[in-house]
Short mmCIF file of C-alpha atoms and ligand atoms in Angstrom, two decimals:
data_model
loop_
_atom_site.label_atom_id
_atom_site.label_comp_id
_atom_site.label_asym_id
_atom_site.label_seq_id
_atom_site.Cartn_x
_atom_site.Cartn_y
_atom_site.Cartn_z
CA GLY U 16 -9.58 5.38 -17.68
CA ALA U 17 -8.40 2.25 -16.03
CA THR U 18 -4.85 2.11 -17.17
CA ARG U 19 -2.91 -0.70 -15.38
CA ASP U 20 0.49 0.40 -16.74
CA LEU U 21 2.13 0.05 -13.33
CA ALA U 22 1.00 -3.54 -12.74
CA GLY U 23 3.89 -5.62 -11.40
CA VAL U 24 5.81 -2.51 -10.37
CA THR U 25 6.56 -1.63 -6.73
CA VAL U 26 6.54 2.05 -6.00
CA ALA U 27 7.87 3.50 -2.73
CA VAL U 28 6.59 7.00 -2.01
CA SER U 29 7.42 9.47 0.83
CA ALA U 30 4.75 12.03 1.74
CA GLY U 31 4.24 14.93 4.08
CA GLY U 32 6.82 16.73 6.08
CA THR U 33 9.30 15.71 8.77
CA ARG U 34 9.24 17.16 12.18
CA GLU U 35 12.38 17.48 14.30
CA PRO U 36 11.81 17.46 18.08
CA ILE U 37 12.93 20.32 20.31
CA ASP U 38 11.72 18.84 23.42
CA PRO U 39 8.88 16.32 24.29
CA VAL U 40 6.12 18.70 23.25
CA ARG U 41 7.64 20.90 20.46
CA PHE U 42 9.12 20.44 16.96
CA LEU U 43 10.61 22.27 13.97
CA GLY U 44 8.32 21.47 11.05
CA ASN U 45 7.19 22.63 7.68
CA ARG U 46 3.87 23.23 5.91
CA SER U 47 3.78 20.17 3.65
CA SER U 48 0.32 18.62 3.97
CA GLY U 49 1.31 15.37 2.22
CA ARG U 50 -1.44 15.82 -0.33
CA GLN U 51 0.82 15.43 -3.41
CA GLY U 52 2.58 12.33 -2.06
CA VAL U 53 -0.73 10.68 -0.98
CA ALA U 54 -2.24 11.40 -4.46
CA LEU U 55 0.89 9.84 -6.00
CA ALA U 56 0.52 6.71 -3.81
CA ARG U 57 -3.17 6.44 -4.63
CA ALA U 58 -2.70 7.02 -8.40
CA ALA U 59 0.11 4.39 -8.53
CA ALA U 60 -2.17 1.91 -6.76
CA ASP U 61 -5.07 2.68 -9.17
CA ARG U 62 -2.61 1.95 -11.97
CA GLY U 63 -1.82 -1.41 -10.63
CA ALA U 64 1.38 -0.77 -8.61
CA THR U 65 2.18 -2.24 -5.25
CA VAL U 66 2.81 0.88 -3.16
CA LEU U 67 4.89 1.41 -0.04
CA LEU U 68 4.01 4.82 1.48
CA ALA U 69 6.06 6.48 4.29
CA ALA U 70 3.76 9.24 5.59
CA ALA U 71 5.43 11.96 7.67
CA ASN U 72 2.86 13.74 9.82
CA VAL U 73 0.10 13.55 7.31
CA GLU U 74 -3.33 14.32 8.73
CA HIS U 75 -5.53 11.20 8.84
CA ALA U 76 -8.17 12.85 6.71
CA VAL U 77 -5.60 13.25 3.94
CA LEU U 78 -3.84 9.87 4.46
CA ASP U 79 -7.16 7.95 4.23
CA ALA U 80 -7.20 8.54 0.46
CA ALA U 81 -4.24 6.19 0.24
CA ARG U 82 -5.71 3.53 2.52
CA VAL U 83 -6.73 1.15 -0.28
CA PRO U 84 -5.67 -2.42 -1.19
CA GLY U 85 -2.17 -2.52 -2.49
CA VAL U 86 -0.82 0.28 -0.39
CA GLU U 87 1.20 -0.38 2.68
CA VAL U 88 1.44 2.69 4.91
CA VAL U 89 4.06 3.46 7.56
CA GLU U 90 3.65 6.55 9.58
CA VAL U 91 6.86 8.38 10.66
CA GLY U 92 7.71 11.62 12.41
CA SER U 93 11.29 12.69 12.23
CA THR U 94 13.83 12.66 9.33
CA ALA U 95 15.67 9.77 10.98
CA GLU U 96 12.40 7.73 11.03
CA LEU U 97 11.59 8.56 7.45
CA ALA U 98 15.12 7.55 6.41
CA GLU U 99 14.72 4.23 8.08
CA ALA U 100 11.32 3.51 6.49
CA MET U 101 12.55 4.53 2.99
CA GLU U 102 15.78 2.49 3.27
CA GLY U 103 13.63 -0.54 4.23
CA PHE U 104 11.25 0.07 1.26
CA ALA U 105 14.24 0.57 -1.12
CA ALA U 106 15.13 -3.10 -0.97
CA ARG U 107 11.71 -3.95 -2.56
CA ALA U 108 11.08 -0.90 -4.82
CA ASP U 109 11.47 -0.63 -8.57
CA VAL U 110 10.56 3.11 -8.29
CA ILE U 111 11.25 5.51 -5.43
CA VAL U 112 9.48 8.92 -5.25
CA MET U 113 10.70 11.26 -2.57
CA ALA U 114 7.70 13.68 -2.40
CA ALA U 115 8.15 14.49 1.35
CA ALA U 116 9.53 17.79 2.55
CA VAL U 117 12.42 16.70 4.62
CA ALA U 118 14.00 18.97 7.25
CA ASP U 119 17.52 19.94 6.36
CA PHE U 120 18.46 20.49 9.99
CA ARG U 121 17.54 18.91 13.27
CA VAL U 122 18.04 20.08 16.87
CA ALA U 123 21.54 18.96 18.03
CA SER U 124 20.48 17.94 21.54
CA VAL U 125 16.87 17.33 22.18
CA SER U 126 15.85 18.43 25.72
CA ASP U 127 14.49 15.57 27.96
CA GLY U 128 12.17 17.89 29.63
CA LYS U 129 9.97 20.73 28.30
CA LEU U 130 11.88 23.95 27.85
CA THR U 131 10.29 26.62 30.15
CA LYS U 132 10.63 30.25 30.84
CA GLU U 133 11.56 29.33 34.34
CA ASP U 134 14.83 28.04 32.97
CA GLY U 135 15.67 31.81 32.58
CA GLY U 136 16.88 33.63 29.51
CA ILE U 137 15.99 32.99 25.87
CA PRO U 138 16.87 29.50 24.64
CA THR U 139 19.18 29.10 21.71
CA LEU U 140 18.58 26.15 19.37
CA GLN U 141 21.77 24.58 18.07
CA LEU U 142 21.11 22.78 14.76
CA THR U 143 22.92 20.09 13.04
CA GLU U 144 22.57 18.86 9.39
CA ASN U 145 20.37 15.90 8.55
CA PRO U 146 21.51 13.33 6.02
CA ASP U 147 20.01 13.65 2.59
CA ILE U 148 17.75 10.64 2.26
CA LEU U 149 17.38 10.91 -1.51
CA ALA U 150 21.15 11.20 -2.20
CA GLY U 151 21.70 8.19 0.08
CA LEU U 152 19.08 6.11 -1.83
CA VAL U 153 20.79 7.09 -5.09
CA ARG U 154 24.15 5.94 -3.77
CA SER U 155 22.72 2.51 -2.75
CA ARG U 156 20.39 2.12 -5.65
CA ARG U 157 19.56 -1.40 -6.95
CA GLU U 158 20.16 -2.13 -10.64
CA GLY U 159 17.31 -0.64 -12.73
CA GLN U 160 15.77 1.19 -9.77
CA LEU U 161 14.29 4.60 -10.91
CA ILE U 162 14.62 7.44 -8.31
CA VAL U 163 12.51 10.56 -8.49
CA GLY U 164 12.99 13.70 -6.36
CA PHE U 165 11.05 16.84 -5.71
CA ALA U 166 12.27 20.40 -5.54
CA ALA U 167 9.98 22.82 -3.80
CA GLU U 168 11.35 26.30 -4.58
CA THR U 169 10.27 29.83 -3.87
CA ALA U 170 11.56 30.88 -7.28
CA SER U 171 9.82 31.10 -10.65
CA GLY U 172 10.44 31.01 -14.37
CA GLY U 173 14.07 30.32 -15.53
CA GLU U 174 15.45 30.66 -12.02
CA LEU U 175 13.14 27.87 -10.80
CA LEU U 176 14.25 25.59 -13.67
CA GLU U 177 17.96 26.31 -13.06
CA ARG U 178 17.64 25.46 -9.43
CA GLY U 179 15.83 22.22 -10.34
CA ARG U 180 18.52 21.24 -12.89
CA ARG U 181 21.34 21.87 -10.38
CA LYS U 182 19.44 19.90 -7.70
CA ARG U 183 18.72 16.91 -10.04
CA SER U 184 22.37 16.59 -10.97
CA ARG U 185 23.68 17.16 -7.47
CA LYS U 186 21.44 14.56 -5.99
CA GLY U 187 21.69 12.09 -8.86
CA ALA U 188 17.92 11.51 -9.25
CA ASP U 189 16.72 10.18 -12.65
CA LEU U 190 13.65 12.52 -12.59
CA LEU U 191 13.06 15.67 -10.56
CA ALA U 192 9.66 17.30 -10.19
CA VAL U 193 10.06 21.02 -9.77
CA ASN U 194 7.33 22.59 -7.82
CA GLU U 195 6.88 26.35 -7.15
CA VAL U 196 5.94 27.00 -3.52
CA GLY U 197 5.31 30.08 -1.50
CA TRP U 198 2.91 31.63 0.94
CA THR U 199 -0.02 30.79 -1.35
CA ALA U 200 1.32 28.14 -3.66
CA GLY U 201 2.32 24.47 -3.53
CA PHE U 202 1.93 23.51 0.11
CA GLU U 203 -1.51 22.97 1.63
CA THR U 204 -3.30 23.82 -1.63
CA SER U 205 -5.27 21.34 -3.74
CA ASP U 206 -3.83 22.44 -7.17
CA ASN U 207 -0.24 22.15 -8.22
CA HIS U 208 2.09 22.69 -11.18
CA LEU U 209 5.02 20.29 -11.79
CA VAL U 210 7.77 20.63 -14.32
CA ILE U 211 9.54 17.28 -14.61
CA LEU U 212 13.24 17.21 -15.46
CA GLY U 213 15.01 14.18 -16.86
CA SER U 214 18.61 13.40 -17.66
CA GLU U 215 20.70 16.31 -18.82
CA GLY U 216 18.01 18.55 -17.33
CA ALA U 217 15.62 18.05 -20.26
CA ILE U 218 11.96 18.93 -19.57
CA VAL U 219 10.17 15.54 -19.90
CA GLY U 220 6.78 16.60 -18.49
CA ASP U 221 4.83 19.76 -17.54
CA VAL U 222 1.54 19.17 -15.74
CA ALA U 223 -0.79 21.46 -13.89
CA GLY U 224 -4.12 20.69 -12.21
CA SER U 225 -5.29 18.86 -9.15
CA LYS U 226 -2.71 16.97 -7.17
CA ARG U 227 -4.25 13.81 -8.55
CA GLU U 228 -3.79 15.10 -12.05
CA THR U 229 -0.14 16.16 -11.43
CA ALA U 230 0.38 12.77 -9.75
CA ASP U 231 -0.75 10.97 -12.88
CA GLY U 232 1.42 13.32 -15.08
CA LEU U 233 4.42 12.37 -12.99
CA LEU U 234 3.56 8.66 -13.24
CA ASP U 235 3.26 8.99 -16.99
CA ALA U 236 6.86 10.28 -17.02
CA VAL U 237 7.91 7.42 -14.66
CA VAL U 238 6.29 4.82 -17.10
CA ARG U 239 8.13 6.43 -20.02
CA ALA U 240 11.43 6.26 -18.12
CA LEU U 241 10.83 2.59 -17.13
CA ARG U 242 9.97 1.55 -20.67
CA PRO U 243 11.80 3.65 -23.20
CA PRO U 244 10.15 3.44 -26.53
CA ALA U 245 11.54 0.74 -28.86
CA ARG U 246 13.44 2.14 -31.78
O1 LIG X 14 17.43 20.08 -1.43
P1 LIG X 14 16.03 19.92 -1.25
O2 LIG X 14 15.56 19.77 0.15
O3 LIG X 14 15.20 21.02 -1.97
O4 LIG X 14 15.63 18.61 -2.07
C1 LIG X 14 14.31 18.13 -2.12
C2 LIG X 14 14.34 16.66 -2.42
O5 LIG X 14 15.30 15.91 -1.68
C3 LIG X 14 13.05 15.97 -2.14
O6 LIG X 14 12.85 14.90 -3.06
C4 LIG X 14 13.20 15.60 -0.69
O7 LIG X 14 12.29 14.52 -0.35
C5 LIG X 14 14.62 15.15 -0.72
N1 LIG X 14 15.34 15.30 0.58
C6 LIG X 14 15.82 14.21 1.23
N2 LIG X 14 16.56 14.36 2.38
C7 LIG X 14 16.86 15.58 2.88
C8 LIG X 14 16.40 16.70 2.18
C9 LIG X 14 15.65 16.59 1.04
O8 LIG X 14 15.59 13.03 0.80
N3 LIG X 14 17.56 15.68 4.00
#
């Protein structure tokens, strides 16, 4: 179906996973492929949105799906770079979806040279906390801007929902898509299951299927939140 229900709406999306440098050749990263965020960007564009996509370390074979008219792509590496890109997008966006897996910690002092065994001993990596991009975007949100977070959790059932509810209210997101992940679920896979939480932690969507299908399910919840039914 060619629903153009996001025509005139600017949607900023983050996809992929950030990488924090250790030295010039190594990083701390995560297994996010960027498929869900890229599917969201593509689905939003197909529904008529102007899309601003910040892609953190997304393989080009995956990212190509979002290289269509109406999508502006910025490629980033670290959390600091992702924060800068999203803060720039936020000035123009009506909707922000933080689908990227963002590193909670970065290496406190990145080595100028490659760490080697010749340095002697076993290196210790001192970590420091990254700012929470989503929480920062919520604090500086524009009037009427809708902000959507993700929660990838290695829990299930009621515990998964409880963590999602706590996370949504802690971060102040309007909607939070809860996503069970594990060794064999969520990341790098083609199928997904999202439970979408709204205000007061109510379940406002529950979608399973391909990442394109779950993207459209989440965008349905976004459209409902943007245009509450007349009463
Ligand atoms: O707390 P947790 O990392 O599970 O929260 C996930 C949500 O917060 C995602 O939407 C993610 O993009 C966002 N996030 C962020 N900045 C961080 C950590 C997470 O924007 N430093």
